[in-house]
Coordinates of C-alpha atoms in Angstrom, one line a residue:
Chain M
M1 CA -31.3 -13.6 15.3
Q2 CA -33.0 -12.5 12.1
P3 CA -32.7 -8.8 11.4
S4 CA -36.0 -7.0 11.0
I5 CA -37.3 -6.1 7.5
S6 CA -36.7 -2.4 8.1
A7 CA -33.2 -3.0 9.3
K8 CA -32.5 -5.0 6.1
T9 CA -34.0 -2.3 3.9
I10 CA -31.8 0.3 5.6
S11 CA -28.8 -2.0 5.0
Y12 CA -29.5 -2.4 1.3
V13 CA -30.0 1.4 0.9
F14 CA -26.7 2.0 2.6
V15 CA -24.8 -0.5 0.6
F16 CA -26.4 0.7 -2.6
V17 CA -25.3 4.3 -2.0
L18 CA -21.8 3.2 -1.2
L19 CA -21.7 1.0 -4.3
C20 CA -22.6 4.1 -6.4
I21 CA -19.8 6.1 -4.8
Y22 CA -17.4 3.3 -5.8
L23 CA -18.7 2.3 -9.2
V24 CA -19.9 5.6 -10.7
P25 CA -16.5 7.2 -10.9
I26 CA -15.0 4.1 -12.6
L27 CA -17.9 3.8 -15.0
L28 CA -17.8 7.5 -15.8
V29 CA -14.1 7.2 -16.7
F30 CA -14.9 4.3 -19.0
N31 CA -17.7 6.3 -20.6
V32 CA -15.4 9.2 -21.2
S33 CA -12.8 7.0 -22.8
L34 CA -15.3 6.1 -25.5
K35 CA -16.1 9.7 -26.5
S36 CA -14.5 11.9 -29.1
F37 CA -12.9 15.0 -27.8
E38 CA -15.6 17.3 -29.2
D39 CA -18.3 15.1 -27.8
Y40 CA -16.6 15.3 -24.4
L41 CA -16.4 19.1 -24.5
N42 CA -20.1 19.4 -25.4
N43 CA -21.6 16.8 -23.2
P44 CA -18.9 15.5 -20.8
F45 CA -21.1 12.9 -19.1
S46 CA -23.8 11.9 -21.4
I47 CA -23.7 8.2 -22.3
A48 CA -21.3 7.8 -25.2
S49 CA -23.4 7.6 -28.4
Q50 CA -20.9 5.6 -30.4
F51 CA -18.1 3.5 -29.2
N52 CA -15.0 5.3 -30.2
F53 CA -12.3 2.6 -29.8
S54 CA -9.9 4.6 -31.9
N55 CA -9.1 6.5 -28.8
Y56 CA -7.6 3.4 -27.3
T57 CA -5.3 2.8 -30.2
E58 CA -4.3 6.4 -30.2
A59 CA -3.6 6.5 -26.5
W60 CA -1.7 3.2 -26.8
K61 CA 0.6 4.6 -29.5
Q62 CA 1.0 8.1 -28.2
G63 CA 1.7 7.0 -24.7
N64 CA 4.3 4.3 -25.5
F65 CA 2.2 2.0 -23.4
S66 CA 3.6 -1.1 -25.0
D67 CA 7.1 -0.2 -23.6
Y68 CA 5.8 0.7 -20.2
L69 CA 3.7 -2.5 -20.1
L70 CA 6.8 -4.6 -20.9
N71 CA 8.7 -2.8 -18.1
S72 CA 5.9 -3.4 -15.6
L73 CA 5.7 -7.0 -16.5
L74 CA 9.5 -7.4 -16.1
Y75 CA 9.5 -5.5 -12.8
T76 CA 6.5 -7.3 -11.3
G77 CA 7.5 -10.7 -12.6
V78 CA 11.1 -10.6 -11.4
T79 CA 10.6 -8.9 -8.0
T80 CA 7.7 -11.2 -7.2
V81 CA 9.4 -14.4 -8.0
V82 CA 12.7 -13.4 -6.3
S83 CA 10.9 -11.9 -3.2
I84 CA 8.8 -15.0 -2.7
I85 CA 11.8 -17.3 -2.9
L86 CA 13.8 -15.1 -0.6
A87 CA 10.9 -15.1 1.9
I88 CA 10.8 -18.9 1.8
F89 CA 14.6 -19.1 2.3
A90 CA 14.2 -16.8 5.4
A91 CA 10.9 -18.2 6.8
F92 CA 11.6 -21.9 6.6
P93 CA 14.7 -22.1 8.8
I94 CA 13.3 -19.6 11.3
A95 CA 10.0 -21.5 11.6
R96 CA 11.9 -24.7 12.1
G97 CA 14.7 -23.4 14.3
Y98 CA 17.4 -24.6 11.8
I99 CA 19.5 -21.6 12.3
A100 CA 20.9 -20.1 15.5
W101 CA 19.3 -16.8 16.7
G102 CA 16.1 -17.5 14.9
G103 CA 13.9 -15.5 17.3
F104 CA 16.2 -12.5 16.9
F105 CA 16.2 -12.7 13.1
Y106 CA 12.4 -13.0 13.1
L107 CA 12.0 -9.8 15.0
L108 CA 14.6 -8.1 12.8
F109 CA 12.6 -9.1 9.7
V110 CA 9.3 -8.1 11.1
M111 CA 10.8 -4.7 12.1
S112 CA 11.0 -3.9 8.4
Q113 CA 7.4 -2.6 8.8
F114 CA 8.4 0.0 11.3
L115 CA 11.8 1.3 10.2
P116 CA 12.5 5.0 9.8
N117 CA 12.0 6.1 6.2
P118 CA 15.2 4.8 4.4
V119 CA 14.7 6.8 1.2
V120 CA 17.5 9.4 1.7
A121 CA 20.2 6.8 2.2
Q122 CA 18.7 4.6 -0.5
Y123 CA 19.1 7.4 -2.9
R124 CA 22.7 7.9 -2.0
L125 CA 23.3 4.1 -2.2
M126 CA 21.8 4.1 -5.7
L127 CA 24.0 7.0 -6.8
F128 CA 27.0 5.3 -5.3
L129 CA 26.2 2.0 -7.2
R130 CA 25.8 3.9 -10.5
D131 CA 29.0 5.8 -10.1
N132 CA 31.2 3.2 -8.6
V133 CA 30.0 -0.2 -9.6
H134 CA 28.0 -0.2 -12.8
S135 CA 25.5 2.2 -14.3
D136 CA 23.2 -0.8 -15.0
I137 CA 22.6 -1.6 -11.3
G138 CA 22.3 1.9 -9.7
Y139 CA 20.2 4.9 -9.9
N140 CA 18.0 5.1 -13.0
S141 CA 18.5 1.5 -14.1
K142 CA 16.0 -1.4 -14.4
I143 CA 18.0 -3.7 -12.2
G144 CA 18.6 -1.0 -9.6
Y145 CA 14.9 -0.4 -9.2
M146 CA 14.2 -4.1 -9.0
L147 CA 16.9 -4.6 -6.3
L148 CA 15.1 -1.9 -4.2
R149 CA 11.7 -3.5 -4.7
T150 CA 12.9 -7.0 -3.9
S151 CA 12.6 -8.1 -0.3
G152 CA 12.2 -11.3 1.7
A153 CA 11.1 -9.4 4.8
G154 CA 7.8 -7.9 5.9
L155 CA 4.2 -9.2 5.8
V156 CA 4.7 -12.0 3.3
F157 CA 7.6 -13.4 5.4
M158 CA 5.5 -13.3 8.6
M159 CA 2.6 -15.1 6.8
F160 CA 5.1 -17.8 5.6
V161 CA 6.5 -18.4 9.0
G162 CA 3.1 -18.8 10.5
Y163 CA 2.0 -21.2 7.8
I164 CA 5.1 -23.3 7.8
K165 CA 4.8 -23.8 11.5
S166 CA 1.5 -25.5 10.9
I167 CA 3.1 -28.2 8.8
S168 CA 4.3 -31.3 10.6
R169 CA 7.9 -31.5 11.5
E170 CA 7.9 -35.3 11.0
L171 CA 7.9 -34.6 7.3
D172 CA 11.4 -33.1 7.6
E173 CA 12.7 -36.1 9.5
A174 CA 11.2 -38.6 7.1
A175 CA 12.7 -36.8 4.1
G176 CA 16.0 -36.5 5.9
I177 CA 16.1 -40.2 6.6
D178 CA 15.3 -40.8 2.9
G179 CA 18.4 -38.8 2.1
A180 CA 16.8 -35.6 0.8
G181 CA 19.0 -32.5 0.9
Y182 CA 17.9 -29.2 2.3
L183 CA 17.5 -27.5 -1.0
R184 CA 15.6 -30.4 -2.6
F185 CA 13.3 -30.6 0.4
L186 CA 12.5 -26.9 0.2
F187 CA 11.7 -26.9 -3.5
Q188 CA 10.1 -30.3 -3.9
I189 CA 8.2 -30.8 -0.6
I190 CA 7.7 -27.5 1.2
M191 CA 6.9 -25.3 -1.7
P192 CA 4.0 -27.5 -3.0
L193 CA 2.7 -27.8 0.5
I194 CA 2.5 -24.1 1.2
K195 CA 1.0 -23.3 -2.2
P196 CA -2.1 -21.5 -0.7
I197 CA 0.0 -19.0 1.2
I198 CA 2.4 -18.6 -1.7
A199 CA -0.6 -17.6 -3.9
T200 CA -1.5 -15.0 -1.3
G201 CA 2.1 -13.7 -1.0
V202 CA 2.3 -13.5 -4.8
I203 CA -0.9 -11.5 -5.1
L204 CA 0.1 -9.0 -2.3
T205 CA 3.5 -8.6 -4.0
V206 CA 2.1 -8.2 -7.5
I207 CA -0.4 -5.6 -6.4
G208 CA 2.3 -3.7 -4.5
T209 CA 4.9 -3.8 -7.3
W210 CA 2.5 -3.2 -10.2
N211 CA 0.9 -0.2 -8.6
D212 CA 4.2 1.3 -7.2
L213 CA 4.2 5.0 -8.3
V214 CA 6.6 6.4 -5.8
G215 CA 9.5 4.1 -6.4
P216 CA 9.9 4.7 -10.2
I217 CA 9.5 8.5 -9.7
Q218 CA 12.2 8.5 -7.1
F219 CA 14.7 6.1 -8.6
L220 CA 14.1 6.2 -12.4
S221 CA 14.6 9.3 -14.4
S222 CA 14.5 8.1 -18.1
P223 CA 11.0 7.3 -19.5
E224 CA 12.5 4.2 -21.2
H225 CA 12.7 2.6 -17.8
F226 CA 9.2 3.6 -16.6
P227 CA 6.6 1.1 -15.6
I228 CA 3.0 1.9 -16.6
T229 CA 2.3 3.9 -13.4
A230 CA 5.0 6.4 -14.1
G231 CA 4.1 6.2 -17.7
L232 CA 0.6 7.2 -16.9
K233 CA 1.9 10.2 -15.0
E234 CA 4.1 11.2 -17.9
F235 CA 1.2 10.8 -20.3
R236 CA -0.9 13.0 -18.2
G237 CA 1.8 15.7 -18.3
Q238 CA 1.5 15.7 -22.1
Y239 CA -2.2 15.3 -22.5
G240 CA -3.4 17.2 -19.4
N241 CA -6.8 18.3 -20.9
N242 CA -7.6 15.6 -23.4
W243 CA -9.8 13.6 -21.0
P244 CA -11.0 11.0 -23.6
L245 CA -7.4 10.0 -24.3
L246 CA -6.4 10.2 -20.6
A247 CA -9.4 8.0 -19.7
C248 CA -8.2 5.4 -22.2
A249 CA -4.8 5.5 -20.7
V250 CA -6.4 4.9 -17.2
M251 CA -8.3 2.0 -18.6
I252 CA -5.2 0.5 -20.2
V253 CA -3.2 0.8 -17.0
A254 CA -6.0 -0.6 -14.8
A255 CA -7.1 -3.5 -17.1
P256 CA -4.4 -6.1 -16.4
L257 CA -4.8 -6.1 -12.7
V258 CA -8.5 -5.8 -12.7
I259 CA -8.8 -8.8 -15.1
L260 CA -6.4 -10.8 -12.9
F261 CA -8.5 -9.7 -9.9
L262 CA -11.7 -11.1 -11.4
F263 CA -10.1 -14.5 -11.7
I264 CA -8.3 -14.7 -8.4
Q265 CA -10.6 -12.7 -6.0
K266 CA -10.8 -15.6 -3.6
Y267 CA -7.0 -15.6 -3.0
I268 CA -6.9 -11.9 -2.6
V269 CA -9.6 -11.9 0.0
N270 CA -8.0 -14.8 1.7
G271 CA -4.7 -13.0 1.5
A272 CA -5.9 -9.9 3.1
L273 CA -7.6 -12.0 5.8
A274 CA -4.6 -14.3 6.4
G275 CA -2.3 -11.3 6.6
A276 CA -4.6 -9.8 9.2
I277 CA -5.0 -12.8 11.4
K278 CA -1.4 -13.9 11.4
S279 CA -0.1 -10.5 12.4
Chain E
M1 CA 17.3 -31.6 15.3
Y2 CA 18.4 -30.8 11.8
P3 CA 17.5 -33.8 9.7
F4 CA 19.3 -32.9 6.4
G5 CA 22.7 -34.3 6.9
R6 CA 25.8 -33.3 8.8
G7 CA 29.1 -31.6 8.2
V8 CA 29.3 -29.1 5.4
T9 CA 25.6 -29.8 4.4
R10 CA 24.6 -28.3 7.7
L11 CA 25.5 -24.9 6.3
W12 CA 22.8 -24.9 3.7
P13 CA 20.1 -23.1 5.8
Y14 CA 22.7 -20.4 6.7
L15 CA 23.8 -20.1 3.1
L16 CA 20.3 -19.6 1.8
F17 CA 19.3 -17.4 4.7
A18 CA 22.2 -15.1 3.9
L19 CA 20.5 -14.1 0.6
P20 CA 17.3 -12.4 2.1
M21 CA 19.5 -11.1 4.9
A22 CA 21.9 -9.5 2.4
F23 CA 19.0 -7.9 0.6
Y24 CA 17.4 -6.6 3.8
L25 CA 20.7 -5.2 5.1
M26 CA 21.7 -3.6 1.9
F27 CA 18.5 -2.1 0.6
L28 CA 16.3 -1.6 3.7
L29 CA 17.8 -1.9 7.2
G30 CA 21.1 -0.4 6.2
P31 CA 19.7 2.7 4.5
S32 CA 17.3 3.1 7.3
I33 CA 20.1 3.2 9.9
F34 CA 22.2 5.4 7.6
T35 CA 19.4 7.9 7.3
V36 CA 19.3 8.2 11.1
I37 CA 23.1 8.8 11.0
Y38 CA 22.8 11.3 8.2
S39 CA 20.3 13.3 10.2
F40 CA 23.2 14.4 12.5
T41 CA 25.5 15.4 9.6
D42 CA 25.9 18.0 6.9
V43 CA 26.0 15.4 4.1
I44 CA 25.2 16.6 0.6
N45 CA 24.0 14.9 -2.5
I46 CA 27.4 14.5 -4.1
P47 CA 28.7 10.9 -3.8
G48 CA 32.1 10.6 -2.3
K49 CA 32.1 14.0 -0.7
A50 CA 33.2 14.0 2.9
Y51 CA 30.7 15.0 5.6
Q52 CA 30.9 16.1 9.2
F53 CA 28.7 15.6 12.2
V54 CA 26.8 18.8 13.1
G55 CA 24.9 17.6 16.2
L56 CA 21.3 18.6 16.2
D57 CA 21.6 21.4 13.6
N58 CA 19.3 19.7 11.1
Y59 CA 16.6 19.2 13.8
K60 CA 16.9 22.9 14.8
D61 CA 16.5 23.8 11.1
I62 CA 13.2 22.0 10.9
F63 CA 11.7 24.0 13.7
F64 CA 13.6 27.3 13.9
A65 CA 14.8 28.2 10.4
G66 CA 13.3 30.8 8.1
N67 CA 10.9 28.5 6.4
S68 CA 10.0 26.6 9.5
A69 CA 6.4 27.8 9.4
E70 CA 5.9 25.7 6.2
R71 CA 7.4 22.6 7.8
I72 CA 5.4 23.0 10.9
D73 CA 2.3 23.3 8.7
S74 CA 3.4 20.0 7.0
I75 CA 3.7 18.3 10.4
K76 CA 0.2 19.6 11.5
R77 CA -1.2 18.4 8.2
T78 CA 0.4 15.0 8.7
L79 CA -1.2 14.6 12.1
Q80 CA -4.6 15.8 10.8
F81 CA -4.3 13.3 7.9
T82 CA -3.4 10.5 10.3
F83 CA -6.2 11.1 12.8
I84 CA -9.0 11.7 10.3
V85 CA -8.0 8.8 8.0
T86 CA -7.6 6.4 10.9
I87 CA -10.9 7.3 12.6
V88 CA -13.1 7.7 9.6
Q89 CA -11.7 4.8 7.6
N90 CA -12.0 2.4 10.5
G91 CA -15.4 3.6 11.5
L92 CA -16.8 3.3 8.0
A93 CA -15.0 0.0 7.3
L94 CA -16.4 -1.6 10.5
L95 CA -19.9 -0.3 9.7
V96 CA -19.7 -1.7 6.2
A97 CA -18.3 -5.0 7.4
V98 CA -21.1 -5.4 10.0
V99 CA -23.8 -4.5 7.4
I100 CA -22.4 -6.9 4.7
N101 CA -21.9 -9.7 7.2
Q102 CA -25.6 -10.0 7.8
K103 CA -25.9 -12.2 4.7
L104 CA -27.1 -9.6 2.3
L105 CA -27.8 -10.7 -1.3
G106 CA -24.6 -10.2 -3.3
D107 CA -22.3 -9.8 -0.4
K108 CA -19.3 -11.2 -2.3
L109 CA -19.9 -8.6 -5.0
Y110 CA -19.9 -5.7 -2.5
R111 CA -16.7 -7.0 -1.0
S112 CA -14.9 -7.1 -4.3
V113 CA -16.2 -3.7 -5.4
F114 CA -15.0 -2.0 -2.2
F115 CA -11.6 -3.6 -2.5
L116 CA -11.2 -2.7 -6.2
P117 CA -9.5 0.7 -5.6
V118 CA -6.5 -1.1 -3.9
V119 CA -6.2 -3.3 -7.1
L120 CA -6.5 -0.2 -9.3
G121 CA -3.5 1.4 -7.6
V122 CA -2.8 5.0 -6.7
A123 CA -1.9 6.3 -10.2
V124 CA -5.3 5.2 -11.6
V125 CA -7.3 6.2 -8.5
A126 CA -5.8 9.7 -8.6
L127 CA -6.7 10.2 -12.2
I128 CA -10.2 8.9 -11.7
W129 CA -10.8 11.4 -9.0
T130 CA -9.1 14.2 -10.9
L131 CA -11.7 13.6 -13.6
M132 CA -14.5 13.5 -11.1
F133 CA -13.2 16.7 -9.5
D134 CA -12.6 18.5 -12.8
P135 CA -13.5 22.1 -11.9
I136 CA -14.8 23.0 -15.3
N137 CA -16.7 20.0 -16.6
G138 CA -16.6 17.6 -13.6
P139 CA -19.6 15.7 -12.4
V140 CA -19.0 16.6 -8.7
N141 CA -19.1 20.3 -9.5
K142 CA -22.4 19.7 -11.5
F143 CA -23.7 18.1 -8.4
Y144 CA -22.5 20.9 -6.2
S145 CA -24.2 23.4 -8.5
L146 CA -27.6 22.0 -7.3
F147 CA -26.7 23.6 -4.0
N148 CA -25.3 26.8 -5.6
Y149 CA -21.8 25.8 -4.6
S150 CA -18.7 25.2 -6.6
D151 CA -15.1 24.3 -5.9
T152 CA -11.8 24.0 -7.5
F153 CA -11.0 20.8 -5.6
F154 CA -7.3 19.8 -6.0
G155 CA -6.6 23.4 -7.0
S156 CA -8.1 24.9 -3.9
F157 CA -5.8 26.3 -1.2
T158 CA -8.3 25.7 1.5
N159 CA -10.0 22.4 0.4
S160 CA -7.5 20.4 -1.6
F161 CA -6.2 18.5 1.5
G162 CA -9.7 17.6 2.5
Y163 CA -10.3 16.0 -0.9
I164 CA -7.0 14.1 -0.7
I165 CA -8.1 12.7 2.6
F166 CA -11.4 11.7 1.0
V167 CA -9.7 9.9 -1.9
Q168 CA -7.3 8.1 0.6
I169 CA -10.3 6.8 2.6
W170 CA -12.1 5.9 -0.6
M171 CA -9.1 3.9 -1.7
Y172 CA -8.3 1.9 1.5
M173 CA -11.7 1.5 3.2
G174 CA -12.2 -1.8 1.4
H175 CA -8.9 -3.2 2.8
S176 CA -9.8 -2.4 6.4
M177 CA -13.3 -3.8 5.7
L178 CA -11.8 -7.1 4.6
I179 CA -9.9 -7.4 7.8
Y180 CA -13.0 -6.6 9.9
L181 CA -15.0 -9.2 7.9
A182 CA -12.4 -11.8 8.8
G183 CA -12.8 -10.9 12.4
L184 CA -16.5 -11.0 12.2
Q185 CA -16.5 -14.5 10.6
S186 CA -14.6 -15.8 13.6
V187 CA -17.4 -14.7 16.1
P188 CA -19.5 -17.8 17.0
K189 CA -23.1 -17.4 16.0
D190 CA -24.6 -19.0 19.1
L191 CA -23.4 -16.0 21.2
Y192 CA -25.9 -13.9 19.3
E193 CA -28.7 -16.4 19.7
A194 CA -28.0 -16.5 23.4
G195 CA -28.1 -12.7 23.5
Y196 CA -31.4 -12.8 21.5
I197 CA -33.0 -15.1 24.0
D198 CA -31.9 -12.7 26.8
G199 CA -33.6 -9.9 24.9
T200 CA -30.5 -7.8 23.9
T201 CA -31.0 -5.0 21.4
R202 CA -29.0 -4.9 18.2
W203 CA -26.8 -2.1 19.5
Q204 CA -26.2 -4.0 22.8
S205 CA -25.2 -7.2 21.0
F206 CA -22.8 -5.2 18.8
K207 CA -21.3 -3.5 21.8
K208 CA -21.1 -6.5 24.2
I209 CA -20.5 -9.4 21.8
T210 CA -19.2 -8.3 18.4
F211 CA -16.9 -5.5 19.3
P212 CA -14.9 -7.2 22.1
L213 CA -14.6 -10.4 20.0
I214 CA -13.1 -8.6 17.0
A215 CA -10.6 -6.8 19.1
P216 CA -7.6 -8.3 17.3
A217 CA -8.9 -7.2 13.9
F218 CA -9.5 -3.7 15.4
T219 CA -5.9 -3.5 16.7
V220 CA -4.4 -4.6 13.4
N221 CA -6.5 -2.2 11.5
I222 CA -5.7 0.8 13.7
L223 CA -2.0 0.1 13.7
L224 CA -2.0 -0.4 9.9
S225 CA -3.9 2.8 9.4
I226 CA -1.6 4.9 11.6
I227 CA 1.6 3.6 10.1
G228 CA 0.2 3.8 6.6
A229 CA -1.3 7.3 6.9
M230 CA 1.8 8.7 8.5
Q231 CA 3.9 7.6 5.6
T232 CA 1.5 8.2 2.7
F233 CA 2.5 10.7 0.1
D234 CA 1.9 8.9 -3.2
I235 CA -1.7 10.1 -3.3
I236 CA -0.5 13.7 -2.8
L237 CA 2.2 13.3 -5.5
A238 CA -0.5 12.0 -7.9
T239 CA -3.2 14.6 -7.2
T240 CA -1.8 18.0 -6.2
D241 CA 1.9 17.3 -6.3
G242 CA 2.3 19.1 -3.1
Q243 CA 0.8 22.3 -4.3
F244 CA -2.2 24.1 -2.7
N245 CA -1.3 23.5 0.9
S246 CA -1.3 19.8 0.7
R247 CA 2.3 18.8 1.8
T248 CA 2.9 16.4 4.5
M249 CA 6.1 15.3 6.2
A250 CA 6.5 12.3 3.9
Y251 CA 6.0 14.5 0.9
D252 CA 8.6 17.0 2.3
V253 CA 11.2 14.2 2.7
Y254 CA 10.7 13.2 -0.9
K255 CA 10.7 16.8 -2.1
E256 CA 13.8 17.8 -0.2
T257 CA 15.7 14.6 -1.2
F258 CA 14.9 14.5 -4.9
R259 CA 13.8 17.9 -5.9
G260 CA 15.2 20.3 -3.3
S261 CA 18.6 21.5 -2.5
L262 CA 21.6 19.2 -2.4
E263 CA 21.4 19.0 1.4
M264 CA 20.4 15.6 2.6
G265 CA 20.8 16.1 6.4
L266 CA 17.5 17.9 6.7
P267 CA 15.3 15.3 4.9
S268 CA 17.0 12.7 7.0
A269 CA 16.1 14.6 10.2
L270 CA 12.6 14.9 8.9
S271 CA 12.4 11.1 8.4
V272 CA 13.5 10.6 12.0
V273 CA 11.0 13.0 13.4
Q274 CA 8.3 11.3 11.3
F275 CA 9.5 7.9 12.7
L276 CA 9.3 9.3 16.3
F277 CA 5.7 10.4 15.7
I278 CA 4.8 6.9 14.4
L279 CA 6.5 5.3 17.4
L280 CA 4.6 7.5 19.8
F281 CA 1.2 6.9 18.2
V282 CA 1.8 3.1 17.9
I283 CA 2.7 2.9 21.6
V284 CA -0.2 5.0 22.7
A285 CA -2.6 3.0 20.5
I286 CA -1.3 -0.3 21.7
Q287 CA -1.8 0.8 25.3
L288 CA -5.3 2.0 24.7
L289 CA -6.3 -1.0 22.7
R290 CA -4.8 -3.4 25.3
K291 CA -6.7 -1.8 28.1
R292 CA -9.9 -2.3 26.1
E293 CA -9.1 -5.9 25.5
V294 CA -8.6 -6.5 29.2
E295 CA -11.9 -4.9 30.2
Y296 CA -14.0 -7.6 28.7

């Protein structure tokens, strides 16, 4: 059925208006980031007359963004890799029935989405670890924060179980007959085979960790441990009214994931879709 | 049967499974259970200090203590937030998905742009809208002045919460839209052609063909919205920081735990009440949605 011309026109107008509501704020922030402070005060939203990139170097230096960026890279890299491996360790034996009580454990892991807010006891746990085990793995430590963010349960786990079930079991038997061990089979056969769903899981985890604002604010108190989200909040506290500098900071924080997004859009879309259908 | 050897090697799956299990128990499931236990105690924020069970005292404090009015306001606001976000976000996302799905030029671009805020993250999104909503120089106020109106936005006691709801929907509409698009792409095209031959109107074909067939996407989206909205407070933290009548239950839990008194029983009880609300809504939603799926 072909939509009528007028219906198409209305659709384009609707989408165009919505596009403006999404793009204009982002473009305006970019525009402000190029202005000098005086220019911003006089004409806040005129098109920047000259590109004032010195704002960026200043924001970068004043805001310690190189430190925050390194922390974010560390947190995102480690928690993503470990979470994905943990999710495979959990999903494979459950999908195949290689451990007893698989159905029960499946439900237990899926339940992670619906649990009562654990933050009060997490806070106590982190304080306990700091005071009784080591100050480097408890409250206000890099490792402590990564431990809290790392999880093999949840949506990624569910997607993995669904995907692994679609891979033929005969593969396991053939590899077993050839003498492959469990660990070797997981890393050399299964992981390459489930690459598409791993890509999706990686992206979902990266977006979640990189953009986590609440976790650092709750469990990290020294700025030297902050990732860029908390760093941005800190920066805003200091430069509350200097919008050109703040806008640069916003651009600096947003850039890495947006660039990544441009390259791997396909996987993100597939990821959101896969997550939806499987659950 | 297990094909990777016998004897001790049979333990490998268990050994490796123990790792995610340990993480889950220690950092998620365990704390969650302990939070429920703490809600019945007078535990305070000093590690190692003994605590006692106090029955339902913390729950009574939520509803009947001196500052209960504020807490009940938070609960009302949480419900308001959940209802508005769930309904508006899903309505809009479904509309956008249906519009984009009719093969408009540049449909992939629209899809990416609407999903972009999720990629930007809440810290960035909050700052973008703080700039847009700047009461002195902001473009939205400039726009309002055309209608002889002005606002203080996130600094307004009456309106800040409404703007937070707007930003939340702006941020996550694209995510719901993607899920609807996935559902729409699974609808067979020949159904529409059959409908067209029978002379259905566009609204009829949406109501009788599209909507029933994307029921799974609808269910997933509604549940995700309810659970997400009930637990959201990062957007509040990043915009008003709980000032100007914008606190919700999730924000209260955070505030009482990390920035309030030493008492931790009360925020635990709040977490449990919040959980009970989520449970109730999810059960009601599933019942309603299932009924709808059966009808067709």
